mmCIF file of C-alpha atoms in Angstrom:
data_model
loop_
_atom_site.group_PDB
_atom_site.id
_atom_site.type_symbol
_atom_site.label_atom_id
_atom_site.label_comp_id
_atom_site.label_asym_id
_atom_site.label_seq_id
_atom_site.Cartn_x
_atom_site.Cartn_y
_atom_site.Cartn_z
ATOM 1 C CA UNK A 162 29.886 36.857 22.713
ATOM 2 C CA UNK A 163 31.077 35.736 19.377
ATOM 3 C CA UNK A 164 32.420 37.849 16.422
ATOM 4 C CA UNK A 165 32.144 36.602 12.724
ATOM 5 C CA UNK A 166 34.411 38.744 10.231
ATOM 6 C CA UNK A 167 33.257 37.588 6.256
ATOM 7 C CA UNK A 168 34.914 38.783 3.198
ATOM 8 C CA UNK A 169 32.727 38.166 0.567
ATOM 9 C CA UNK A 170 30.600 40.951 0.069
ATOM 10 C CA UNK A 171 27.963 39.558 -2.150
ATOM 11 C CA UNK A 172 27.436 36.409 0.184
ATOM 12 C CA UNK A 173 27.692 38.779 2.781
ATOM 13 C CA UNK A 174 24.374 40.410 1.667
ATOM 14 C CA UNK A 175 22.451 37.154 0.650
ATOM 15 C CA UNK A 176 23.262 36.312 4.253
ATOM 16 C CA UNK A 177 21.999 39.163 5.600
ATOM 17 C CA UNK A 178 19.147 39.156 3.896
ATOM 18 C CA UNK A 179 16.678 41.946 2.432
ATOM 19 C CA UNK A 180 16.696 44.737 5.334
ATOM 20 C CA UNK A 181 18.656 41.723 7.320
ATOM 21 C CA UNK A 182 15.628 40.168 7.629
ATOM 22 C CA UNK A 183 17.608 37.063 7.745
ATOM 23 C CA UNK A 184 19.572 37.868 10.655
ATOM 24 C CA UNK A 185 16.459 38.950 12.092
ATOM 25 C CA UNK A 186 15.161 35.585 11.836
ATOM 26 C CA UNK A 187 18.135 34.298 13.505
ATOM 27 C CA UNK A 188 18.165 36.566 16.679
ATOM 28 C CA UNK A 189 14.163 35.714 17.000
ATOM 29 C CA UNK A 190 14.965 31.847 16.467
ATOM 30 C CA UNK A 191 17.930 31.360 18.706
ATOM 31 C CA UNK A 192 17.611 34.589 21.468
ATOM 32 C CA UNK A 193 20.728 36.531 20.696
ATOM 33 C CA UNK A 194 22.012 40.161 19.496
ATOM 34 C CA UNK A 195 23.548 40.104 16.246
ATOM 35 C CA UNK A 196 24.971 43.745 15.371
ATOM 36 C CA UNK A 197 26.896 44.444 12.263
ATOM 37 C CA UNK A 198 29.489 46.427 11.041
ATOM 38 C CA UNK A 199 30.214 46.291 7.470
ATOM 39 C CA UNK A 200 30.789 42.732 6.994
ATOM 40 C CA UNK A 201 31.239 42.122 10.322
ATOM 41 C CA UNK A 202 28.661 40.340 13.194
ATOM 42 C CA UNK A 203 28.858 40.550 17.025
ATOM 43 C CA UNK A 204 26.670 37.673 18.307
ATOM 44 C CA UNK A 205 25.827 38.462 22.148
ATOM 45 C CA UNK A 206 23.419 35.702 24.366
ATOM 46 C CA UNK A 207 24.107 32.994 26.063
ATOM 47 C CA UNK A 208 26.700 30.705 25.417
ATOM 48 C CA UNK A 209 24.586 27.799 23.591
ATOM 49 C CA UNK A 210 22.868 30.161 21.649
ATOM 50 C CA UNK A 211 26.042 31.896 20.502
ATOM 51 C CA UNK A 212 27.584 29.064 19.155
ATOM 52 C CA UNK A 213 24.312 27.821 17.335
ATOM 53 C CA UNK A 214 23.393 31.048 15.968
ATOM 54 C CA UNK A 215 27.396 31.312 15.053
ATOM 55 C CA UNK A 216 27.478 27.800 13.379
ATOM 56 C CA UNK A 217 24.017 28.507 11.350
ATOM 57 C CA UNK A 218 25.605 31.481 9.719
ATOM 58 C CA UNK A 219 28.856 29.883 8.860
ATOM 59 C CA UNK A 220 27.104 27.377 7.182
ATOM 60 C CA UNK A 221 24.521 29.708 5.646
ATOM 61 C CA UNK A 222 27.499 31.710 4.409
ATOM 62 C CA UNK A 223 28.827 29.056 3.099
ATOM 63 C CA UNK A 224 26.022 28.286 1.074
ATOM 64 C CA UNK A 225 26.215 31.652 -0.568
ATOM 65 C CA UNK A 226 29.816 31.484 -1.418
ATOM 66 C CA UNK A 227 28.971 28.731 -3.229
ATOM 67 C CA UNK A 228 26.422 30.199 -5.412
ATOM 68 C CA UNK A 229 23.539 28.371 -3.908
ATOM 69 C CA UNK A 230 20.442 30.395 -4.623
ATOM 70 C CA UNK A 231 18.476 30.209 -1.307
ATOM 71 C CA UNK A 232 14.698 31.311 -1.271
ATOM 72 C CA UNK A 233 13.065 32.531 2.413
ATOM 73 C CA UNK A 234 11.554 28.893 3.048
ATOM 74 C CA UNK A 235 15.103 27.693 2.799
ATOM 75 C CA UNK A 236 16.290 30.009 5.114
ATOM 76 C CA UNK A 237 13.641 28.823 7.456
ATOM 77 C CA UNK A 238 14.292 25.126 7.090
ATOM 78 C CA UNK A 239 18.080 25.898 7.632
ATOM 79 C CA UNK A 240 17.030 27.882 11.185
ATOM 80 C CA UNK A 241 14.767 25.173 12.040
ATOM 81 C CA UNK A 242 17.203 22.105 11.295
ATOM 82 C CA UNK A 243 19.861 23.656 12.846
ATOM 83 C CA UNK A 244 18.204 24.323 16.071
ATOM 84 C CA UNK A 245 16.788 20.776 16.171
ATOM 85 C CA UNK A 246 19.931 18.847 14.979
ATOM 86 C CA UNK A 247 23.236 19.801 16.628
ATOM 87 C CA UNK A 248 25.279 17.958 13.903
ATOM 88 C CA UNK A 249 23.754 19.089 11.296
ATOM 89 C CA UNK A 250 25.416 19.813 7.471
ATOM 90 C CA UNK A 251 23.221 22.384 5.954
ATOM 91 C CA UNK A 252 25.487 22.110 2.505
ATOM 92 C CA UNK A 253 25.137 18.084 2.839
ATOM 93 C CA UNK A 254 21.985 18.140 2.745
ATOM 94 C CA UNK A 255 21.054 21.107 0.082
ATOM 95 C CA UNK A 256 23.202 19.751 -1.942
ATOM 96 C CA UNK A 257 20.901 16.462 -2.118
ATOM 97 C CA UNK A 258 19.083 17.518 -5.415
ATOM 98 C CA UNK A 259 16.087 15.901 -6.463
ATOM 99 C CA UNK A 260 14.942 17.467 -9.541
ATOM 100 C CA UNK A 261 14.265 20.634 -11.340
ATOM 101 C CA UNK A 262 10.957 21.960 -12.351
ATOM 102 C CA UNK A 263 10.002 23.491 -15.607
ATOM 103 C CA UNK A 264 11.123 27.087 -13.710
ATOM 104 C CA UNK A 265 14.613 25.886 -13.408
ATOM 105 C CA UNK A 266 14.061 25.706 -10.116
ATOM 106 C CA UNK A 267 16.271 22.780 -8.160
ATOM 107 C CA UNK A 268 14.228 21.032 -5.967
ATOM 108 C CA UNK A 269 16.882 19.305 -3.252
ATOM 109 C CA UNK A 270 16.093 18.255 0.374
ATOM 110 C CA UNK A 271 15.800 20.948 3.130
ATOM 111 C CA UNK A 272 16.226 19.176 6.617
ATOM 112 C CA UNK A 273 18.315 15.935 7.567
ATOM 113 C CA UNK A 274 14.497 14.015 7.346
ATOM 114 C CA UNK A 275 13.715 15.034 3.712
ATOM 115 C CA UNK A 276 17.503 14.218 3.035
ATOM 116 C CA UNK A 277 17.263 10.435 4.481
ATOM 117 C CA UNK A 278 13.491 10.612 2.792
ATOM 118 C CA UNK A 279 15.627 10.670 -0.908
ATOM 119 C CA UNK A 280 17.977 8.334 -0.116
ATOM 120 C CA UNK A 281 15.208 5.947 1.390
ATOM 121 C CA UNK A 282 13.258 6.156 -1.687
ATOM 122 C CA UNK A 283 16.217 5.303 -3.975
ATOM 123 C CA UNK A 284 17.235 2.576 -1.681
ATOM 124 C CA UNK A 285 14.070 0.455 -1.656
ATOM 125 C CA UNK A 286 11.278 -0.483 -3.969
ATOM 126 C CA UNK A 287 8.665 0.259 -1.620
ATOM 127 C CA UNK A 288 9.240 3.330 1.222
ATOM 128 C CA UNK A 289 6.271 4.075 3.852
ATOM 129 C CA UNK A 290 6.348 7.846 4.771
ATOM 130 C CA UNK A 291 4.473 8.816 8.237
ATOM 131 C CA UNK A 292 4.381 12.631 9.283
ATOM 132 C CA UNK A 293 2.221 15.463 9.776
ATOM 133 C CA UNK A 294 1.154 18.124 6.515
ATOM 134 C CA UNK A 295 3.563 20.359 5.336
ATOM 135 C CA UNK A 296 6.983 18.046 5.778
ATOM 136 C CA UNK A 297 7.246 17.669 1.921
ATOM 137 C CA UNK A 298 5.969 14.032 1.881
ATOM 138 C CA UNK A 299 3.994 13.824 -1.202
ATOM 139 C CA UNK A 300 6.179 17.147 -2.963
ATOM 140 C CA UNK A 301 9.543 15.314 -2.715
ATOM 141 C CA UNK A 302 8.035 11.713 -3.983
ATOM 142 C CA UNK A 303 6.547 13.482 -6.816
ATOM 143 C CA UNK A 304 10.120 15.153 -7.599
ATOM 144 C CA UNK A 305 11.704 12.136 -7.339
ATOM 145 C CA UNK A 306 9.003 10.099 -9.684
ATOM 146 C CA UNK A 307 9.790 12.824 -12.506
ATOM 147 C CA UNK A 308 13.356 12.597 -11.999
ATOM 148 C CA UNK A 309 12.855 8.786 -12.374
ATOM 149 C CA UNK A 310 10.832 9.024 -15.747
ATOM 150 C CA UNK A 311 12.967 11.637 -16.884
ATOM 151 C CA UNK A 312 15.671 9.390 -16.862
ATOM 152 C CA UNK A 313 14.098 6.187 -18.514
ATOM 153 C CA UNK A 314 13.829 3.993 -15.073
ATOM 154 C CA UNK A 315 10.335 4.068 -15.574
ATOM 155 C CA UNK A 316 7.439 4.539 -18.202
ATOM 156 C CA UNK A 317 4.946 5.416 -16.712
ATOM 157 C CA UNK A 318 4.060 7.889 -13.230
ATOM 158 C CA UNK A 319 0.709 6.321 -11.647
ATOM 159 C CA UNK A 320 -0.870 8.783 -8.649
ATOM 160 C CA UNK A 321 -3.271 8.197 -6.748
ATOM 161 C CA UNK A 322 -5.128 8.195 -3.563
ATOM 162 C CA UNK A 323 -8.359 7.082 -1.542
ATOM 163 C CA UNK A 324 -11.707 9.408 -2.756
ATOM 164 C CA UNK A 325 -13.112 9.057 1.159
ATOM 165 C CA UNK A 326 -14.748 12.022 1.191
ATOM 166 C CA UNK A 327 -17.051 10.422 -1.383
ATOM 167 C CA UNK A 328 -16.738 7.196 -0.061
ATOM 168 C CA UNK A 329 -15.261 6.183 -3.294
ATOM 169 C CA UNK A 330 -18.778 5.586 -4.222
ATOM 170 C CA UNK A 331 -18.176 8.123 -7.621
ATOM 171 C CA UNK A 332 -20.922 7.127 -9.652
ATOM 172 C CA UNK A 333 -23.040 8.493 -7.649
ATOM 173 C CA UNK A 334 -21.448 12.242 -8.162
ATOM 174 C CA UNK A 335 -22.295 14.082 -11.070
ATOM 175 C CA UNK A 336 -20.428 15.005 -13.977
ATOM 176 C CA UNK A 337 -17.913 12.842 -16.079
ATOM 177 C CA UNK A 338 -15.165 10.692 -14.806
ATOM 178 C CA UNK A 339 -12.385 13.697 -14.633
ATOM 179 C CA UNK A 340 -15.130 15.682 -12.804
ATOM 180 C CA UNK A 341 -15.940 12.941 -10.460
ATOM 181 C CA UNK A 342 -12.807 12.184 -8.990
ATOM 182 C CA UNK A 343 -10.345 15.698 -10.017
ATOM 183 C CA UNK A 344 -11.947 17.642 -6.795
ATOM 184 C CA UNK A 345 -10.156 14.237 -4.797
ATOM 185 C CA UNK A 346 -6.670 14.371 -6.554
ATOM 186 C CA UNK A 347 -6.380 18.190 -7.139
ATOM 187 C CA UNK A 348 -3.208 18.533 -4.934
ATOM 188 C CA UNK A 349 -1.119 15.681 -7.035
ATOM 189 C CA UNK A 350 -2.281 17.954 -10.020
ATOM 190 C CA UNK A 351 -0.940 20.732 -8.443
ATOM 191 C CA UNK A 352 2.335 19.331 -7.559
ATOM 192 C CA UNK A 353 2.860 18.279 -11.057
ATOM 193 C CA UNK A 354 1.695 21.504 -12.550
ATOM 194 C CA UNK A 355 4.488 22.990 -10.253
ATOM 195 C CA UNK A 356 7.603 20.399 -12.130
ATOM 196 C CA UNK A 357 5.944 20.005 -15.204
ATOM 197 C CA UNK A 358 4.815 22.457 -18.125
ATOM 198 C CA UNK A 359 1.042 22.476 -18.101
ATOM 199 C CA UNK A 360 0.903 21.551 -21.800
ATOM 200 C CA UNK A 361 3.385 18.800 -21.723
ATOM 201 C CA UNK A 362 1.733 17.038 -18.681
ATOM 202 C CA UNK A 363 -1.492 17.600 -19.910
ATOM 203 C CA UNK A 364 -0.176 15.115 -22.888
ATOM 204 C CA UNK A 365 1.290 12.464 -20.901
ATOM 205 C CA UNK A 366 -2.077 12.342 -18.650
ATOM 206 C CA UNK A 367 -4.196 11.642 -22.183
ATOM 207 C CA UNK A 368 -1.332 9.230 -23.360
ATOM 208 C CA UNK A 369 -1.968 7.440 -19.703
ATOM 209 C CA UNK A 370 1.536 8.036 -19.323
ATOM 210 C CA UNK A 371 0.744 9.600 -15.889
ATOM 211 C CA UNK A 372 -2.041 8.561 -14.069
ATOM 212 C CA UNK A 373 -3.976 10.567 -11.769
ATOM 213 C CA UNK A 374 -6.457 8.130 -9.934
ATOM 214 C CA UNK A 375 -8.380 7.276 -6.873
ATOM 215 C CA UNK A 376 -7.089 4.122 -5.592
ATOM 216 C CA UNK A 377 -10.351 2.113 -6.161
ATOM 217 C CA UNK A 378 -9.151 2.155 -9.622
ATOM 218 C CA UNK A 379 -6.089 0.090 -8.876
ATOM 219 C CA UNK A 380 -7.231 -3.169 -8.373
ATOM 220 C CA UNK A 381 -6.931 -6.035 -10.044
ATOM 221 C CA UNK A 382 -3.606 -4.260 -11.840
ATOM 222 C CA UNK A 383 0.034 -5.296 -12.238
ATOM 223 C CA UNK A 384 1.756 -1.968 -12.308
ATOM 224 C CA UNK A 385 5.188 -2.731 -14.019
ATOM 225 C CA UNK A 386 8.078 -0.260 -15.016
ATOM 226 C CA UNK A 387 6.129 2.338 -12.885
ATOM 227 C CA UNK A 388 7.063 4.919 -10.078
ATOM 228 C CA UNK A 389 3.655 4.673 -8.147
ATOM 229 C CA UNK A 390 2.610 7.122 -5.374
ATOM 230 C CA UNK A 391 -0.155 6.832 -2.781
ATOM 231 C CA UNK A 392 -0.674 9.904 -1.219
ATOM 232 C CA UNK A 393 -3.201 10.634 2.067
ATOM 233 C CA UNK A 394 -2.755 6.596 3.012
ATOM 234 C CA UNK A 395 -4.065 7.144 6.307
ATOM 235 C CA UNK A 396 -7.759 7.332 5.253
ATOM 236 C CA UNK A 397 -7.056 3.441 3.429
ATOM 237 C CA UNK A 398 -8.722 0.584 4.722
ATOM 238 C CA UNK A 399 -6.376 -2.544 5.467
ATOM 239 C CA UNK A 400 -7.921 -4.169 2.156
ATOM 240 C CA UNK A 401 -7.217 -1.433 0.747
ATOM 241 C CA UNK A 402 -3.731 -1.194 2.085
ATOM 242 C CA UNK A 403 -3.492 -4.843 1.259
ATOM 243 C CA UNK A 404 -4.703 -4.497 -2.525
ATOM 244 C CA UNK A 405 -2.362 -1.316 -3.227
ATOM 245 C CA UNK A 406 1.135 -2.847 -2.229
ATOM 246 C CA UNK A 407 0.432 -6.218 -3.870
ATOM 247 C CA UNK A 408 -0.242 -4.633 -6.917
ATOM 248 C CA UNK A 409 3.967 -4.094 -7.457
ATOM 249 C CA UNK A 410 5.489 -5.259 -10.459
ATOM 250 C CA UNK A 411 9.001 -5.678 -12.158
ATOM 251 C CA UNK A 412 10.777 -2.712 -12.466
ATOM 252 C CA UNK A 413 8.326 -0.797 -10.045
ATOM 253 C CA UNK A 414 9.068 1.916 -7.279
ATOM 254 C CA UNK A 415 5.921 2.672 -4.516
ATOM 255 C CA UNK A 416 5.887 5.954 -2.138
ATOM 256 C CA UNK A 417 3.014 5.688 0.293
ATOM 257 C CA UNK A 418 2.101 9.085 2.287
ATOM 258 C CA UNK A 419 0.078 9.907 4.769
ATOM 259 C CA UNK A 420 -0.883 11.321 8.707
ATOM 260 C CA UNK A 421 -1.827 9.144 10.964
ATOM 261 C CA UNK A 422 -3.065 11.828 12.723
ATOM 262 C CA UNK A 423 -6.121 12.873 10.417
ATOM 263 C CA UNK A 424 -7.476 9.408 9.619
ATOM 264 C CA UNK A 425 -11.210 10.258 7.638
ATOM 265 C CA UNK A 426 -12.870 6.554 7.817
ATOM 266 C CA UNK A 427 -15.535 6.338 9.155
ATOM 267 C CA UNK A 428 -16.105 5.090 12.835
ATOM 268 C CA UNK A 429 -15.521 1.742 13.108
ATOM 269 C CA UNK A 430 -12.722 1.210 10.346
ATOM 270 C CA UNK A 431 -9.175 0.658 10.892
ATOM 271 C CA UNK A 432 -6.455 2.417 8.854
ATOM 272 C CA UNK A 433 -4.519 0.565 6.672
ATOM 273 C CA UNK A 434 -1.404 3.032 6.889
ATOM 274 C CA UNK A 435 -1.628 2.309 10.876
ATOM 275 C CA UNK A 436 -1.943 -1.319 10.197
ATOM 276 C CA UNK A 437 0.718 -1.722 7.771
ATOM 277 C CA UNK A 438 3.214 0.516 9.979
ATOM 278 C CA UNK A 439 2.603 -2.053 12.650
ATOM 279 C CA UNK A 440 2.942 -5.741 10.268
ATOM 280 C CA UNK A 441 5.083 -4.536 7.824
ATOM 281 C CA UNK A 442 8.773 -2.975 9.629
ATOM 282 C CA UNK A 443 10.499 -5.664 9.462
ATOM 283 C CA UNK A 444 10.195 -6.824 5.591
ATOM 284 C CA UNK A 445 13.271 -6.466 3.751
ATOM 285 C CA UNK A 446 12.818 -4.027 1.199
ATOM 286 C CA UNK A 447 10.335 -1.992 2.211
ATOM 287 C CA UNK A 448 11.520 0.885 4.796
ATOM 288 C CA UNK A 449 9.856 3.314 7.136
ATOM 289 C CA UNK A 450 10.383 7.266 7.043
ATOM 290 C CA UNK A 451 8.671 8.941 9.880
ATOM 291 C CA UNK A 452 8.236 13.345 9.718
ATOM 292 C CA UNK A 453 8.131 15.154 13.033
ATOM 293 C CA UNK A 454 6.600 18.606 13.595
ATOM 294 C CA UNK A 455 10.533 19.904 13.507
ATOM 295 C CA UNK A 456 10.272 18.944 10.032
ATOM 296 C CA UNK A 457 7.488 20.808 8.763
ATOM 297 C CA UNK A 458 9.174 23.284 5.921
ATOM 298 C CA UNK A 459 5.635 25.449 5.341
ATOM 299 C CA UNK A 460 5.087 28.614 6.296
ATOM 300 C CA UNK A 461 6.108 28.497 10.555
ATOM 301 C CA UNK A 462 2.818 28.745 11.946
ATOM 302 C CA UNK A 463 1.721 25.639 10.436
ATOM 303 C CA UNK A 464 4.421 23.643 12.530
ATOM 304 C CA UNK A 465 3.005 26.125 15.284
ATOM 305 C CA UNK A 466 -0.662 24.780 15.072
ATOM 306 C CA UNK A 467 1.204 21.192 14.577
ATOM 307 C CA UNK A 468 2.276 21.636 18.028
ATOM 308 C CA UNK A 469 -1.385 23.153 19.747
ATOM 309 C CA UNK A 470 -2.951 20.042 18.672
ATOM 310 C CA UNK A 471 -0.722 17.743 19.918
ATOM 311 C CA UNK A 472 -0.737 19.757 23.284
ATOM 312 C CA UNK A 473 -4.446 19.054 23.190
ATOM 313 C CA UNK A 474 -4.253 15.876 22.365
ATOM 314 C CA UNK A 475 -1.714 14.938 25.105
ATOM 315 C CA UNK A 476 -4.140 16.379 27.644
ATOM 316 C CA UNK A 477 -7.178 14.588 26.713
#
């Protein structure tokens, strides 16, 4: 049994949440009583719990005393990192801020893998990222491309990724070239819709300022003063693999994303993403970021089904 006294009132009530469904969260996550009296908790379980549960809302208190403006999914993450890292700094790693979207909106890291994801990706000119949907891959590489060409390190955003479904074979699909290949690359799209005004990106993609393509488009290319991204990697063939980090020039950044865990190729084809995770680990300069299930900062059942397919997998 633990008790927590607070004194500021209006932190007090961010922490508690709407109806205290925060706290509620907190009790279901980490098996303890939490009662309140004012601004006052009693935290009854057993010991290890206690002191988790305890720690969590000292930090998360924290956080609200110092104005940071928490949304549910952040409350989440926080539960979830703190329950899977014993040593974690929930302020630490909040407080590594990305970018912010046309909302005002910051978008900063949310677990102690997204954090080291940031600092990877300003680090090195070429960062590999391997982890299941929904751990904020492809959404944080994105945030950190505009922050980049907001800034002047680079001219131009180039994002792409492999159009298997079609087999890349998009002459054969009807319509023009945007409707050919924009059912393929509607999430980037939608990530940049979500940083970006609509109007103003909608200008940089006709200036070819940013580039939304599938990867067949890339070769033969020297991409210089760029921040490139290639997003679902796992379904690239090791040419393909080959072709997209060779095409690197001066003053050029490269995020590659993807699960190995929902490769699309057809039977018989290896991944490049799988390939290049095994040849490629011990090149200076280019470093390895791997996403766990823990990490997954979507809504919880999706780190929930995460864990059923593994299950099944591990018993076949």
């Amino acid at each position: 049994m633990e008790s927590i006294s607070l004194k500021n009132l209006e932190a007090t009530r961010e922490l508690f949440g709407q109806n205290n469904n925060n706290l509620d969260k907190i009790c279901a996550a980490f098996k303890v009583k939490i009662n309140t009296r004012g601004t006052s908790l009693l935290i009854n379980g057993k010991d290890d719990d206690v002191r988790r549960a305890q720690a969590l809302i000292k930090e998360l208190y924290n956080l609200f005393q110092n104005n940071f403006s928490l949304v549910e999914a952040d409350i989440d993450a926080a539960i979830n990192t703190v329950k899977n890292n014993n040593n974690s700094n929930l302020k630490e790693i909040f407080q590594t801020s990305v970018f912010k979207t046309i909302r005002n909106k910051p978008i900063t890291a949310r677990n102690p893998s997204q954090q080291a994801y940031v600092q990877a990706i300003k680090k090195n000119d070429i960062l590999i990222s391997i982890g299941p949907a929904g751990t904020g891959k492809t959404y944080l590489a994105m945030a950190m491309a505009m922050a980049s060409f907001s800034k002047g390190d680079v001219k131009k955003i180039i994002l792409t990724r492999p159009a298997v479904e079609a087999g890349e074979a998009l002459g054969f699909l009807p319509g023009d070239l945007s409707e050919k290949i924009n059912p393929y690359l509607r999430p980037l799209y939608d990530a940049l819709y979500d940083m970006m005004d609509f109007e103003k990106a909608k200008t940089l993609i006709e200036q070819d300022t940013i580039e939304i393509a599938p990867l067949a488009f890339m070769r033969g290319r020297t991409l210089n003063n760029a921040f490139i991204i290639l997003d679902e990697a796992q379904n690239t063939t090791s040419q393909q693999m080959k072709m997209f980090l060779t095409r690197i020039g001066y003053g050029s950044k490269a995020i590659v994303t993807g699960d190995i865990t929902q490769v699309d190729l057809p039977a018989g084809k290896k991944s490049g993403l799988i390939e290049a995770k095994k040849i490629l680990t011990n090149i200076k300069g280019i470093e390895f970021i791997f996403f766990s299930k823990h990490d997954v900062v979507r809504h919880k059942l999706v780190s929930n089904i995460i864990d059923a397919y593994e299950k099944k997998q591990n018993r076949k």
